[in-house]
Structures are given as structure tokens and as C-alpha cells.
């Protein structure tokens, strides 16, 4: 049977892989961006990013010093008897020491830093029950530079799709070079204020090369991505053709009288990772198959 | 054009740099972000001395991950933090402490551009998040001051060896790549609006 210690060890391994290696879809998007860039300054920025990714993999070190705060999405089997949440908290604590992760989590008012990335509701764990036999744990290690550029807009229904586009555009203009572009945008539409922000972050969990299954939403994703890349904010805000590396939308039905829209801004270091813990203790890392 | 310079930087070094050029640095690089700025200015006001000399120094907006191996510190990852958070403090910091270069990401606002022109300082952009690449350009760590501010906020005294690539984002003649990109982006915004079917 899987124990809490198994979960803890799986989480340490997951965090190590996540902060060291980018998922394949993000890497190939960066490579494609480097290929279309013609100007000297942005080429240099993208080359530095690619060199950095290779060095991080070689040395098994975190690709960025901001290893973020840890946000988890877990799916449990119906009859799960392990205290997965405890395993995760212990895993974060151990990973902070062993990987190492930068101790980022602080008490919001006193700003006191416990030094282990663990505190009230941190790591934050989103939990649901699924129909698989394995425990699935997905983590996003989210840096502050990009997160601080995220925004929620409570639009009125009459603002409609143009209002949504307007809001996304103004978020990107406001963000400029701050979130370490080329950036990835996770966009939530609908729900309520809290659900909308949550959708925006969940949108960042989808691979960049996968469009939404609803064709209308997929078309909006493509339209926004292409248009925003005409801005030429470029890598690190120093100008260039790729400002937005990827753009995913998730939506939920909402009240007839409201239109929430949320943008969660992510940096080029779009780190996410998933581990599956099978009943026999075997681990599988679908986001990090090559290592 | 690529240049290689050694810190502390002379005024001639600084004035020779033009926006868009690429630089690699050797010599001491000091980290300092929000708390270092606040702390240093407070110390000065109270007439207290500070433990490092910022004159001609390269001040790196960075909150690194460090590891102690034996008695010595080593850099695990050391990429830049968002410089604009220091916008309100930097002009005064430059005036009082006279650093030769500020290294960071995202650029800084007009008052800092003005202070750089007046006192002779440049802004060197290092690729955000490229922390392992940055660490590769740091050969050793001489020490740490104000460690009580916390690992990311302390002053780390780093020895740079071919540290870069750094792009001159703001030079000491009032030129800012960020300002020119901003102007272009404003022009492009009109095209984007048209493409999205939005009002001008
Ligand atoms: S925005 Fe992302 S890449 Fe940039 S410093 Fe923060 S975590 Fe690293």
C-alpha cells in the first residue's frame, strides 16, 4: 500500500523535475520563438534562455532562482486511505532543503519567513476525487514576477467579447517586460470572481500546443495570441516578435448579470509537473517523460 | 558590439557604454533589492556607515538561492528580480551611493534614467529567470552582509568572471531601450486593436 512517506518522496522528486526541466511543449515553443526572431537584442535574450535551460538540465539545478510558491492539483482514487495532503506538505518541506527551493512563503502581514515554504494554507492544495486507481499530483511552482501582473475584471455582460479582448490587451500592456516575457497567458472567462481566477490558473496547466476543445474558444485563443504578438514587447520587454508564447482559455457558465474575466500571467519558465503514484508504488511523470 | 569591463567602473567606463551594446563584467558584483535600498538610505540618514562600498559598483537586483558548503557560500541560482519595484528608491540611491551599474530585469522609470544621466550610471539588462547562466558567471562568493534581512534580501558579495551577457538597457546619456520599445508598442497597439476589432 502507498504510504504518506511514498507521497512525500514522490513530491520531492516531482518538485525537483518541475523546477529543473520545462515540459516539452514549452521548450519547443521557445525554440520556435528563437527561430523566427531576426533582431539582435531579442535573439540574445532567447539564446540566454535556451542556454540557461540546457545548463539547468545538465547541472540538475533550478532553472530560475524564484522557485515560486507551490500550488497543487490532486486527483484521488475513490477509496484513498493515505493522507495525501500531509505527504505533500512534508514533501514541500523536504524539497525546500534538498532540491533546494528558495524559501519564498511568508506570513502576508508580518512577512515572517518560516524558511520551509510551509505555512497557513501553503502549499495550497486543490483536491478532487477521480475514477482512476492512481493518485495524481500536479504542481505549479509559480514565480512572483509574473503572478504580480495577473488581473481580474468584473465586466458587465454588455461589454461582451470586445470587453474581454480589451481586458486581456490592457493586462499585457500593463505587464510589459516585467513578467519575464515571452509570457504565457492563462485566461478564465465566466464563473464568479473566485472561480474565474481559478480557471485562469488552470488554463496554464494545459500544454501550449493544445487548443480548447470548443472551437469558438479555440478560435479566440488563436486570435488573441496572434494579435498580441503584433505588439512587439518582445523577450524581456526589449522588443521582438514573441511577446506571448502561448495562450489558453478555460470558461465556466456564469450569472446572466455578470461577465468575469481573469488573466493569470506566467513567465517563460512555465513550470508545471505531474506525478502518478500507482497502487504498487510505481511512479510515472507524464509531463517529464524524458527525465 | 561586445565589451568586457571590470568593476568598480570608472566614470569613463560608464560613459562609454551605449544603449543596445552587450557587456560582460569581471570583478565584484553586489546584490541588493528592496530591503537593501531602504536599509542603506536609512543608515545614511542616521549617519551610520554601511558595510560595503557602492561607489562604481555593479548593484544586482537579485535575490539568489545560496548554499553553504563547509564555510563557504556558493550560488545555486542568481537571476534578476523585477527592477521597477525599486523605481521610487533608485534615483536617491544613485545620487547618494554612486553605483556605476545597476543590473536587473524589466527596466526602470524616467526619474532613474535621469539620475543615471546626471551621476553616470547604466542599467544592464540580464535575462530574467536565466539564473543558472548568471550563476555560471560568478566564480566565488566573498561574503554576505545584512544576512538578517533574509537570504533573498541580503547583500551578497559576488566575484564575477565574464558575467553576462548583459544588454545596456539604459545608458548614461538619457537613452533607454525600454522607452523606445514603449513608443513602438504604442504605435503597434493601434494595429492590434484593428485586428481584434476594438475601438481606437
Ligand atoms: S517571472 Fe518567472 S522567470 Fe522571471 S524571475 Fe520570476 S519565476 Fe523566474
Tab-separated table of C-alpha atoms and ligand atoms in Angstrom:
chain	number	residue	atom	x	y	z
A	1	UNK	CA	0.000	0.000	0.000
A	2	UNK	CA	1.091	3.549	-0.727
A	3	UNK	CA	2.114	5.433	2.421
A	4	UNK	CA	2.497	9.096	3.321
A	5	UNK	CA	6.250	8.709	3.013
A	6	UNK	CA	5.801	7.427	-0.542
A	7	UNK	CA	3.753	10.531	-1.322
A	8	UNK	CA	6.376	12.734	0.321
A	9	UNK	CA	9.193	11.193	-1.712
A	10	UNK	CA	7.171	11.379	-4.919
A	11	UNK	CA	6.529	15.079	-4.266
A	12	UNK	CA	10.231	15.798	-3.703
A	13	UNK	CA	11.035	14.064	-6.989
A	14	UNK	CA	8.199	15.895	-8.718
A	15	UNK	CA	9.348	19.285	-7.448
A	16	UNK	CA	12.926	18.584	-8.461
A	17	UNK	CA	11.908	17.706	-12.007
A	18	UNK	CA	9.494	20.625	-12.205
A	19	UNK	CA	11.932	23.371	-11.215
A	20	UNK	CA	14.815	21.909	-13.246
A	21	UNK	CA	13.138	20.951	-16.539
A	22	UNK	CA	10.411	22.562	-18.615
A	23	UNK	CA	7.684	20.417	-20.161
A	24	UNK	CA	8.374	19.567	-23.830
A	25	UNK	CA	5.618	21.833	-25.195
A	26	UNK	CA	7.092	24.925	-23.512
A	27	UNK	CA	10.586	24.089	-24.705
A	28	UNK	CA	9.518	23.673	-28.313
A	29	UNK	CA	7.526	26.922	-28.189
A	30	UNK	CA	10.677	28.733	-27.006
A	31	UNK	CA	12.716	27.102	-29.732
A	32	UNK	CA	10.209	28.178	-32.366
A	33	UNK	CA	10.289	31.719	-30.988
A	34	UNK	CA	14.087	31.811	-31.253
A	35	UNK	CA	13.883	30.668	-34.862
A	36	UNK	CA	11.596	33.461	-36.067
A	37	UNK	CA	13.440	36.271	-34.291
A	38	UNK	CA	15.563	38.435	-36.586
A	39	UNK	CA	16.738	41.324	-34.383
A	40	UNK	CA	19.970	41.104	-32.404
A	41	UNK	CA	18.660	42.090	-28.942
A	42	UNK	CA	15.716	39.639	-28.708
A	43	UNK	CA	17.811	36.881	-30.276
A	44	UNK	CA	20.318	37.348	-27.479
A	45	UNK	CA	17.549	37.134	-24.849
A	46	UNK	CA	16.118	33.925	-26.279
A	47	UNK	CA	19.573	32.429	-26.658
A	48	UNK	CA	20.266	33.183	-22.983
A	49	UNK	CA	17.000	31.452	-22.055
A	50	UNK	CA	17.810	28.366	-24.156
A	51	UNK	CA	21.389	28.217	-22.807
A	52	UNK	CA	20.022	28.549	-19.304
A	53	UNK	CA	17.546	25.706	-19.820
A	54	UNK	CA	20.340	23.438	-21.050
A	55	UNK	CA	22.618	24.383	-18.121
A	56	UNK	CA	19.854	23.744	-15.596
A	57	UNK	CA	19.224	20.287	-17.029
A	58	UNK	CA	22.924	19.473	-17.127
A	59	UNK	CA	23.555	20.530	-13.547
A	60	UNK	CA	20.197	19.368	-12.199
A	61	UNK	CA	19.663	22.858	-10.694
A	62	UNK	CA	16.560	25.033	-10.659
A	63	UNK	CA	16.302	26.979	-13.938
A	64	UNK	CA	15.253	30.153	-12.105
A	65	UNK	CA	16.111	31.377	-8.616
A	66	UNK	CA	12.454	32.120	-7.998
A	67	UNK	CA	11.178	28.600	-7.474
A	68	UNK	CA	7.816	30.125	-6.699
A	69	UNK	CA	5.136	29.082	-4.290
A	70	UNK	CA	3.723	25.607	-4.697
A	71	UNK	CA	0.152	25.185	-5.869
A	72	UNK	CA	-1.104	21.636	-6.110
A	73	UNK	CA	-3.948	19.966	-8.004
A	74	UNK	CA	-4.587	16.442	-6.875
A	75	UNK	CA	-6.961	13.726	-8.023
A	76	UNK	CA	-7.502	10.900	-5.556
A	77	UNK	CA	-8.824	7.410	-6.135
A	78	UNK	CA	-12.265	6.807	-4.598
A	79	UNK	CA	-11.007	4.605	-1.824
A	80	UNK	CA	-7.871	6.568	-0.989
A	81	UNK	CA	-6.713	5.874	2.550
A	82	UNK	CA	-3.447	7.781	2.518
A	83	UNK	CA	-3.197	11.272	3.952
A	84	UNK	CA	-2.004	12.710	0.644
A	85	UNK	CA	-2.171	16.294	1.901
A	86	UNK	CA	0.242	15.527	4.715
A	87	UNK	CA	2.569	13.772	2.269
A	88	UNK	CA	2.541	16.878	0.079
A	89	UNK	CA	3.261	19.292	2.934
A	90	UNK	CA	6.140	17.120	4.139
A	91	UNK	CA	7.352	16.778	0.566
A	92	UNK	CA	7.466	20.553	0.087
A	93	UNK	CA	9.375	20.924	3.328
A	94	UNK	CA	11.929	18.306	2.341
A	95	UNK	CA	12.240	19.562	-1.240
A	96	UNK	CA	12.956	23.084	0.038
A	97	UNK	CA	16.020	21.674	1.776
A	98	UNK	CA	17.073	19.077	-0.755
A	99	UNK	CA	16.434	20.455	-4.251
A	100	UNK	CA	16.842	23.242	-2.917
A	101	UNK	CA	13.872	25.564	-3.402
A	102	UNK	CA	14.127	29.194	-2.358
A	103	UNK	CA	12.174	29.767	0.849
A	104	UNK	CA	9.538	32.083	-0.594
A	105	UNK	CA	6.427	31.574	1.511
A	106	UNK	CA	5.899	34.274	4.167
A	107	UNK	CA	3.126	35.340	6.502
A	108	UNK	CA	1.391	38.079	4.477
A	109	UNK	CA	1.227	40.726	7.207
A	110	UNK	CA	4.313	40.192	9.350
A	111	UNK	CA	6.267	38.973	6.270
A	112	UNK	CA	7.867	36.406	8.572
A	113	UNK	CA	9.552	33.619	6.638
A	114	UNK	CA	9.437	30.153	8.230
A	115	UNK	CA	12.130	29.056	5.786
A	116	UNK	CA	10.462	25.866	4.571
A	117	UNK	CA	7.759	27.102	2.172
A	118	UNK	CA	5.086	25.803	4.523
A	119	UNK	CA	2.540	27.923	6.388
A	120	UNK	CA	-1.160	28.627	6.694
A	121	UNK	CA	-2.763	27.170	3.512
A	122	UNK	CA	0.615	26.884	1.834
A	123	UNK	CA	1.239	24.697	-0.106
A	124	UNK	CA	-2.245	25.315	-1.474
A	125	UNK	CA	-3.937	22.075	-2.459
A	126	UNK	CA	-6.888	21.779	-4.852
A	127	UNK	CA	-8.385	18.350	-4.425
A	128	UNK	CA	-10.880	16.230	-6.319
A	129	UNK	CA	-11.841	12.588	-6.464
A	130	UNK	CA	-11.477	10.710	-9.749
A	131	UNK	CA	-12.116	7.240	-11.093
A	132	UNK	CA	-8.517	6.109	-11.564
A	133	UNK	CA	-6.604	3.724	-9.321
A	134	UNK	CA	-3.616	6.008	-9.008
A	135	UNK	CA	-3.084	9.226	-7.067
A	136	UNK	CA	-2.360	12.056	-9.470
A	137	UNK	CA	-0.476	15.101	-8.198
A	138	UNK	CA	0.130	18.137	-10.385
A	139	UNK	CA	2.154	21.078	-9.152
A	140	UNK	CA	2.683	24.563	-10.467
A	141	UNK	CA	5.657	26.395	-8.989
A	142	UNK	CA	4.583	29.948	-9.597
A	143	UNK	CA	7.033	32.844	-9.525
A	144	UNK	CA	6.042	36.277	-8.258
A	145	UNK	CA	7.327	38.366	-11.164
A	146	UNK	CA	4.647	37.007	-13.432
A	147	UNK	CA	1.943	36.342	-10.834
A	148	UNK	CA	2.045	40.012	-9.762
A	149	UNK	CA	0.924	41.036	-13.246
A	150	UNK	CA	-2.289	38.962	-13.076
A	151	UNK	CA	-5.664	40.683	-13.028
A	152	UNK	CA	-9.382	40.097	-12.524
A	153	UNK	CA	-12.041	42.146	-14.259
A	154	UNK	CA	-15.713	42.029	-13.312
A	155	UNK	CA	-17.109	43.143	-16.658
A	156	UNK	CA	-20.726	43.776	-17.439
A	157	UNK	CA	-22.403	41.426	-19.932
A	158	UNK	CA	-22.865	44.303	-22.380
A	159	UNK	CA	-19.081	44.618	-22.691
A	160	UNK	CA	-19.130	41.165	-24.255
A	161	UNK	CA	-16.288	39.624	-26.248
A	162	UNK	CA	-14.785	43.026	-27.152
A	163	UNK	CA	-14.632	43.771	-23.425
A	164	UNK	CA	-12.777	40.527	-22.830
A	165	UNK	CA	-10.266	41.301	-25.591
A	166	UNK	CA	-9.829	44.823	-24.260
A	167	UNK	CA	-9.144	43.488	-20.766
A	168	UNK	CA	-6.560	40.960	-21.962
A	169	UNK	CA	-4.809	43.597	-24.079
A	170	UNK	CA	-4.635	46.064	-21.207
A	171	UNK	CA	-3.246	43.361	-18.895
A	172	UNK	CA	-0.448	42.581	-21.352
A	173	UNK	CA	0.342	46.269	-21.898
A	174	UNK	CA	0.472	46.841	-18.169
A	175	UNK	CA	2.712	43.784	-17.677
A	176	UNK	CA	5.204	44.843	-20.364
A	177	UNK	CA	8.655	43.427	-19.689
A	178	UNK	CA	8.020	42.658	-16.020
A	179	UNK	CA	6.790	39.043	-16.103
A	180	UNK	CA	9.888	37.747	-17.968
A	181	UNK	CA	8.324	37.527	-21.399
A	182	UNK	CA	7.810	35.699	-23.658
A	183	UNK	CA	4.882	35.137	-21.338
A	184	UNK	CA	2.133	32.560	-21.221
A	185	UNK	CA	-1.412	33.732	-20.551
A	186	UNK	CA	-3.992	31.668	-18.727
A	187	UNK	CA	-7.405	33.249	-19.203
A	188	UNK	CA	-10.542	32.478	-17.252
A	189	UNK	CA	-13.934	33.578	-18.527
A	190	UNK	CA	-17.161	33.302	-16.575
A	191	UNK	CA	-17.916	31.579	-13.276
A	192	UNK	CA	-17.729	34.004	-10.356
A	193	UNK	CA	-14.830	36.178	-9.232
A	194	UNK	CA	-13.026	33.333	-7.439
A	195	UNK	CA	-13.896	30.636	-9.982
A	196	UNK	CA	-12.701	32.859	-12.801
A	197	UNK	CA	-9.242	33.362	-11.257
A	198	UNK	CA	-9.032	29.642	-10.615
A	199	UNK	CA	-9.909	28.884	-14.240
A	200	UNK	CA	-7.211	31.277	-15.392
A	201	UNK	CA	-4.589	29.393	-13.424
A	202	UNK	CA	-5.917	26.008	-14.502
A	203	UNK	CA	-5.680	27.163	-18.118
A	204	UNK	CA	-1.910	27.308	-17.549
A	205	UNK	CA	-1.886	23.582	-16.866
A	206	UNK	CA	-2.849	22.737	-20.436
A	207	UNK	CA	0.017	22.182	-22.932
A	208	UNK	CA	0.620	25.273	-25.069
A	209	UNK	CA	0.062	23.432	-28.339
A	210	UNK	CA	-3.388	22.131	-27.376
A	211	UNK	CA	-6.359	24.293	-28.312
A	212	UNK	CA	-9.613	24.332	-26.345
A	213	UNK	CA	-11.998	21.569	-27.388
A	214	UNK	CA	-14.761	24.095	-28.014
A	215	UNK	CA	-13.982	25.549	-31.462
A	216	UNK	CA	-15.270	29.026	-30.665
A	217	UNK	CA	-12.970	29.295	-27.651
A	218	UNK	CA	-10.108	27.787	-29.668
A	219	UNK	CA	-10.583	30.493	-32.306
A	220	UNK	CA	-10.492	33.214	-29.648
A	221	UNK	CA	-7.260	31.716	-28.254
A	222	UNK	CA	-5.604	31.879	-31.659
A	223	UNK	CA	-6.938	35.331	-32.486
A	224	UNK	CA	-5.702	36.822	-29.213
A	225	UNK	CA	-2.309	35.128	-29.446
A	226	UNK	CA	-1.651	36.357	-32.970
A	227	UNK	CA	-2.854	39.871	-32.282
A	228	UNK	CA	-0.882	40.277	-29.037
A	229	UNK	CA	2.295	39.194	-30.785
A	230	UNK	CA	1.949	42.227	-33.066
A	231	UNK	CA	2.743	44.407	-30.039
A	232	UNK	CA	6.494	43.645	-30.195
A	233	UNK	CA	7.054	43.978	-26.450
A	234	UNK	CA	9.340	41.028	-27.049
A	235	UNK	CA	11.511	38.832	-24.825
A	236	UNK	CA	12.269	40.700	-21.563
A	237	UNK	CA	10.425	43.748	-22.883
A	238	UNK	CA	13.403	44.664	-25.060
A	239	UNK	CA	11.382	44.418	-28.286
A	240	UNK	CA	10.911	41.448	-30.604
A	241	UNK	CA	8.375	39.250	-32.278
A	242	UNK	CA	7.350	36.913	-29.491
A	243	UNK	CA	5.631	38.590	-26.570
A	244	UNK	CA	3.192	35.787	-25.807
A	245	UNK	CA	4.448	32.226	-26.061
A	246	UNK	CA	1.090	30.597	-25.522
A	247	UNK	CA	-2.471	31.466	-24.570
A	248	UNK	CA	-5.058	29.125	-23.100
A	249	UNK	CA	-8.632	29.884	-22.102
A	250	UNK	CA	-10.926	27.995	-19.750
A	251	UNK	CA	-14.516	29.015	-19.190
A	252	UNK	CA	-17.465	28.287	-16.944
A	253	UNK	CA	-21.104	29.305	-17.120
A	254	UNK	CA	-21.813	32.449	-15.151
A	255	UNK	CA	-24.705	34.529	-13.817
A	256	UNK	CA	-26.739	36.229	-16.534
A	257	UNK	CA	-25.903	39.589	-14.970
A	258	UNK	CA	-22.101	39.207	-14.851
A	259	UNK	CA	-19.054	38.624	-17.021
A	260	UNK	CA	-15.925	37.903	-15.007
A	261	UNK	CA	-12.637	37.666	-16.897
A	262	UNK	CA	-9.288	36.818	-15.360
A	263	UNK	CA	-5.762	36.736	-16.714
A	264	UNK	CA	-3.095	34.730	-14.936
A	265	UNK	CA	0.281	35.769	-16.277
A	266	UNK	CA	3.028	33.177	-16.483
A	267	UNK	CA	6.674	33.655	-17.477
A	268	UNK	CA	8.829	31.746	-19.984
A	269	UNK	CA	9.735	29.496	-17.049
A	270	UNK	CA	6.256	27.990	-17.274
A	271	UNK	CA	6.919	25.204	-14.831
A	272	UNK	CA	4.348	22.527	-14.177
A	273	UNK	CA	4.702	18.864	-13.382
A	274	UNK	CA	2.590	15.802	-12.763
A	275	UNK	CA	3.282	12.553	-10.967
A	276	UNK	CA	1.072	9.473	-10.784
A	277	UNK	CA	1.517	7.201	-7.817
A	278	UNK	CA	0.251	3.744	-8.684
A	279	UNK	CA	-1.067	1.343	-6.030
A	280	UNK	CA	2.119	-0.750	-6.292
A	281	UNK	CA	4.169	2.383	-5.545
A	282	UNK	CA	5.375	2.825	-9.112
A	283	UNK	CA	5.838	6.471	-10.132
A	284	UNK	CA	5.076	7.932	-13.526
A	285	UNK	CA	5.857	11.501	-14.630
A	286	UNK	CA	3.722	12.238	-17.715
A	287	UNK	CA	4.991	15.835	-18.016
A	288	UNK	CA	8.617	14.798	-17.658
A	289	UNK	CA	8.963	11.576	-19.582
A	290	UNK	CA	12.414	12.300	-20.930
A	291	UNK	CA	13.986	12.672	-17.492
B	1	UNK	CA	29.277	45.301	-30.069
B	2	UNK	CA	30.503	43.284	-27.109
B	3	UNK	CA	32.582	44.793	-24.302
B	4	UNK	CA	34.232	43.380	-21.234
B	5	UNK	CA	34.641	45.622	-18.176
B	6	UNK	CA	35.971	45.295	-14.657
B	7	UNK	CA	34.281	46.656	-11.539
B	8	UNK	CA	34.420	49.101	-9.860
B	9	UNK	CA	33.569	51.017	-13.007
B	10	UNK	CA	35.180	54.379	-13.695
B	11	UNK	CA	33.054	57.237	-14.975
B	12	UNK	CA	34.790	56.781	-18.361
B	13	UNK	CA	33.782	53.113	-18.461
B	14	UNK	CA	30.212	54.023	-17.723
B	15	UNK	CA	30.004	56.910	-20.182
B	16	UNK	CA	31.492	54.779	-22.963
B	17	UNK	CA	28.505	52.423	-22.940
B	18	UNK	CA	25.636	52.932	-25.377
B	19	UNK	CA	22.127	51.523	-25.204
B	20	UNK	CA	21.891	48.213	-27.079
B	21	UNK	CA	25.527	47.182	-26.524
B	22	UNK	CA	26.396	43.877	-24.890
B	23	UNK	CA	28.697	43.780	-21.850
B	24	UNK	CA	30.349	41.097	-19.754
B	25	UNK	CA	31.606	42.004	-16.280
B	26	UNK	CA	34.533	40.912	-14.124
B	27	UNK	CA	35.127	41.871	-10.503
B	28	UNK	CA	32.820	42.345	-7.554
B	29	UNK	CA	29.059	42.385	-8.046
B	30	UNK	CA	26.842	43.271	-5.058
B	31	UNK	CA	23.274	42.057	-4.776
B	32	UNK	CA	20.660	44.409	-3.408
B	33	UNK	CA	16.926	44.634	-3.785
B	34	UNK	CA	14.066	46.306	-1.894
B	35	UNK	CA	15.384	45.976	1.657
B	36	UNK	CA	18.985	46.874	0.836
B	37	UNK	CA	17.842	50.134	-0.752
B	38	UNK	CA	15.624	51.007	2.208
B	39	UNK	CA	18.221	49.968	4.766
B	40	UNK	CA	21.155	51.737	3.117
B	41	UNK	CA	19.263	55.017	2.776
B	42	UNK	CA	18.095	54.790	6.395
B	43	UNK	CA	21.644	54.171	7.603
B	44	UNK	CA	22.899	57.175	5.689
B	45	UNK	CA	20.194	59.377	7.132
B	46	UNK	CA	21.154	58.321	10.640
B	47	UNK	CA	24.797	58.930	9.836
B	48	UNK	CA	25.664	55.265	10.237
B	49	UNK	CA	28.159	53.534	7.992
B	50	UNK	CA	27.258	50.677	5.684
B	51	UNK	CA	29.329	47.512	5.302
B	52	UNK	CA	30.094	47.776	1.553
B	53	UNK	CA	31.247	50.473	-0.850
B	54	UNK	CA	28.782	51.069	-3.662
B	55	UNK	CA	30.954	53.651	-5.488
B	56	UNK	CA	31.358	52.481	-9.094
B	57	UNK	CA	29.921	49.156	-8.041
B	58	UNK	CA	27.658	46.881	-10.004
B	59	UNK	CA	24.459	46.582	-7.984
B	60	UNK	CA	22.492	43.498	-8.945
B	61	UNK	CA	18.723	43.411	-8.317
B	62	UNK	CA	18.791	39.778	-7.296
B	63	UNK	CA	17.508	37.515	-4.550
B	64	UNK	CA	19.631	34.412	-5.056
B	65	UNK	CA	19.398	30.862	-3.789
B	66	UNK	CA	22.637	30.226	-1.894
B	67	UNK	CA	24.022	27.086	-0.334
B	68	UNK	CA	26.648	26.759	2.356
B	69	UNK	CA	29.260	24.112	1.665
B	70	UNK	CA	31.629	23.938	4.600
B	71	UNK	CA	32.465	27.534	5.497
B	72	UNK	CA	31.961	28.976	2.063
B	73	UNK	CA	28.802	30.078	0.332
B	74	UNK	CA	28.041	29.061	-3.206
B	75	UNK	CA	25.467	30.305	-5.653
B	76	UNK	CA	22.773	27.853	-6.663
B	77	UNK	CA	20.744	30.253	-8.789
B	78	UNK	CA	21.036	34.011	-9.189
B	79	UNK	CA	18.762	35.610	-11.733
B	80	UNK	CA	17.466	39.185	-11.578
B	81	UNK	CA	14.329	40.378	-9.848
B	82	UNK	CA	11.913	42.963	-11.272
B	83	UNK	CA	13.727	46.297	-11.146
B	84	UNK	CA	10.646	48.500	-11.326
B	85	UNK	CA	9.932	47.692	-7.664
B	86	UNK	CA	12.967	49.836	-6.858
B	87	UNK	CA	11.794	52.759	-9.053
B	88	UNK	CA	10.912	55.003	-6.139
B	89	UNK	CA	14.204	54.409	-4.312
B	90	UNK	CA	16.762	54.193	-7.089
B	91	UNK	CA	17.208	57.873	-8.045
B	92	UNK	CA	18.096	58.752	-4.450
B	93	UNK	CA	20.225	55.632	-4.103
B	94	UNK	CA	22.215	56.543	-7.232
B	95	UNK	CA	22.667	60.114	-6.054
B	96	UNK	CA	23.863	59.125	-2.578
B	97	UNK	CA	25.906	55.984	-3.284
B	98	UNK	CA	27.027	56.462	-6.920
B	99	UNK	CA	26.983	52.898	-8.250
B	100	UNK	CA	28.353	52.501	-11.787
B	101	UNK	CA	25.834	49.957	-12.976
B	102	UNK	CA	22.502	48.560	-11.949
B	103	UNK	CA	21.814	45.049	-13.191
B	104	UNK	CA	18.229	43.842	-13.350
B	105	UNK	CA	15.250	42.987	-15.481
B	106	UNK	CA	12.337	44.900	-16.902
B	107	UNK	CA	13.959	48.362	-16.925
B	108	UNK	CA	13.361	51.410	-14.745
B	109	UNK	CA	11.335	54.604	-14.963
B	110	UNK	CA	12.266	58.079	-16.149
B	111	UNK	CA	13.500	59.502	-12.816
B	112	UNK	CA	16.083	56.696	-12.719
B	113	UNK	CA	17.043	57.351	-16.359
B	114	UNK	CA	17.570	60.998	-15.379
B	115	UNK	CA	19.597	60.121	-12.298
B	116	UNK	CA	21.784	57.816	-14.406
B	117	UNK	CA	22.453	60.594	-16.868
B	118	UNK	CA	23.249	63.091	-14.148
B	119	UNK	CA	25.506	60.925	-11.989
B	120	UNK	CA	26.955	58.485	-14.524
B	121	UNK	CA	25.366	55.071	-14.150
B	122	UNK	CA	23.985	52.487	-16.573
B	123	UNK	CA	21.234	49.894	-16.428
B	124	UNK	CA	22.323	46.485	-17.614
B	125	UNK	CA	19.550	44.062	-18.525
B	126	UNK	CA	20.190	40.457	-17.683
B	127	UNK	CA	17.793	37.845	-19.000
B	128	UNK	CA	15.090	37.342	-16.415
B	129	UNK	CA	14.911	33.879	-14.933
B	130	UNK	CA	18.175	32.784	-16.545
B	131	UNK	CA	19.576	32.102	-13.119
B	132	UNK	CA	21.873	29.203	-13.922
B	133	UNK	CA	23.515	31.108	-16.748
B	134	UNK	CA	24.003	34.044	-14.389
B	135	UNK	CA	25.451	31.798	-11.689
B	136	UNK	CA	27.942	30.434	-14.205
B	137	UNK	CA	29.439	33.922	-14.456
B	138	UNK	CA	30.048	34.040	-10.708
B	139	UNK	CA	33.258	32.305	-9.732
B	140	UNK	CA	33.014	32.668	-5.958
B	141	UNK	CA	31.275	34.410	-3.080
B	142	UNK	CA	33.353	36.700	-0.852
B	143	UNK	CA	30.765	37.080	1.835
B	144	UNK	CA	27.392	38.323	2.884
B	145	UNK	CA	26.239	41.425	4.749
B	146	UNK	CA	22.878	42.164	6.349
B	147	UNK	CA	22.063	38.468	6.280
B	148	UNK	CA	19.412	39.173	8.905
B	149	UNK	CA	17.289	40.650	6.101
B	150	UNK	CA	16.850	37.111	4.791
B	151	UNK	CA	18.584	35.141	2.050
B	152	UNK	CA	16.934	36.928	-0.891
B	153	UNK	CA	17.239	40.417	0.631
B	154	UNK	CA	20.822	40.333	1.945
B	155	UNK	CA	23.877	41.908	0.272
B	156	UNK	CA	25.800	39.068	-1.328
B	157	UNK	CA	29.338	39.950	-2.360
B	158	UNK	CA	29.878	38.012	-5.574
B	159	UNK	CA	33.019	37.678	-7.668
B	160	UNK	CA	32.124	37.839	-11.321
B	161	UNK	CA	34.079	36.229	-14.106
B	162	UNK	CA	32.756	37.013	-17.553
B	163	UNK	CA	29.316	37.666	-16.071
B	164	UNK	CA	26.721	38.115	-18.809
B	165	UNK	CA	25.547	38.622	-21.459
B	166	UNK	CA	24.244	41.962	-20.210
B	167	UNK	CA	22.476	44.340	-22.582
B	168	UNK	CA	22.805	48.070	-21.927
B	169	UNK	CA	19.127	48.860	-21.442
B	170	UNK	CA	19.625	52.436	-20.214
B	171	UNK	CA	22.843	54.339	-20.870
B	172	UNK	CA	24.221	57.396	-19.100
B	173	UNK	CA	23.215	59.709	-21.940
B	174	UNK	CA	19.484	59.503	-21.390
B	175	UNK	CA	18.817	56.683	-23.875
B	176	UNK	CA	16.555	53.861	-22.787
B	177	UNK	CA	15.756	50.799	-24.881
B	178	UNK	CA	12.655	50.405	-22.758
B	179	UNK	CA	11.429	53.873	-23.672
B	180	UNK	CA	11.940	53.222	-27.385
B	181	UNK	CA	10.226	49.844	-27.157
B	182	UNK	CA	7.349	51.551	-25.321
B	183	UNK	CA	6.926	54.065	-28.092
B	184	UNK	CA	6.858	51.319	-30.714
B	185	UNK	CA	4.401	49.280	-28.656
B	186	UNK	CA	2.087	52.315	-28.507
B	187	UNK	CA	2.169	52.545	-32.294
B	188	UNK	CA	1.579	48.812	-32.638
B	189	UNK	CA	-1.348	48.941	-30.246
B	190	UNK	CA	-3.408	50.599	-32.971
B	191	UNK	CA	-2.756	47.657	-35.315
B	192	UNK	CA	-3.620	45.166	-32.601
B	193	UNK	CA	-6.892	46.958	-31.870
B	194	UNK	CA	-7.808	46.904	-35.511
B	195	UNK	CA	-7.019	43.204	-35.743
B	196	UNK	CA	-9.194	42.470	-32.706
B	197	UNK	CA	-11.997	44.684	-33.948
B	198	UNK	CA	-11.688	47.072	-30.988
B	199	UNK	CA	-12.257	50.822	-30.881
B	200	UNK	CA	-9.184	53.033	-31.264
C	1	LIG	S1	8.976	35.838	-13.644
C	1	LIG	FE1	9.445	33.657	-13.875
C	1	LIG	S2	11.388	33.523	-14.980
C	1	LIG	FE2	11.145	35.597	-14.205
C	1	LIG	S3	12.245	35.603	-12.271
C	1	LIG	FE3	10.083	35.198	-11.808
C	1	LIG	S4	9.877	32.979	-11.829
C	1	LIG	FE4	11.827	33.467	-12.796
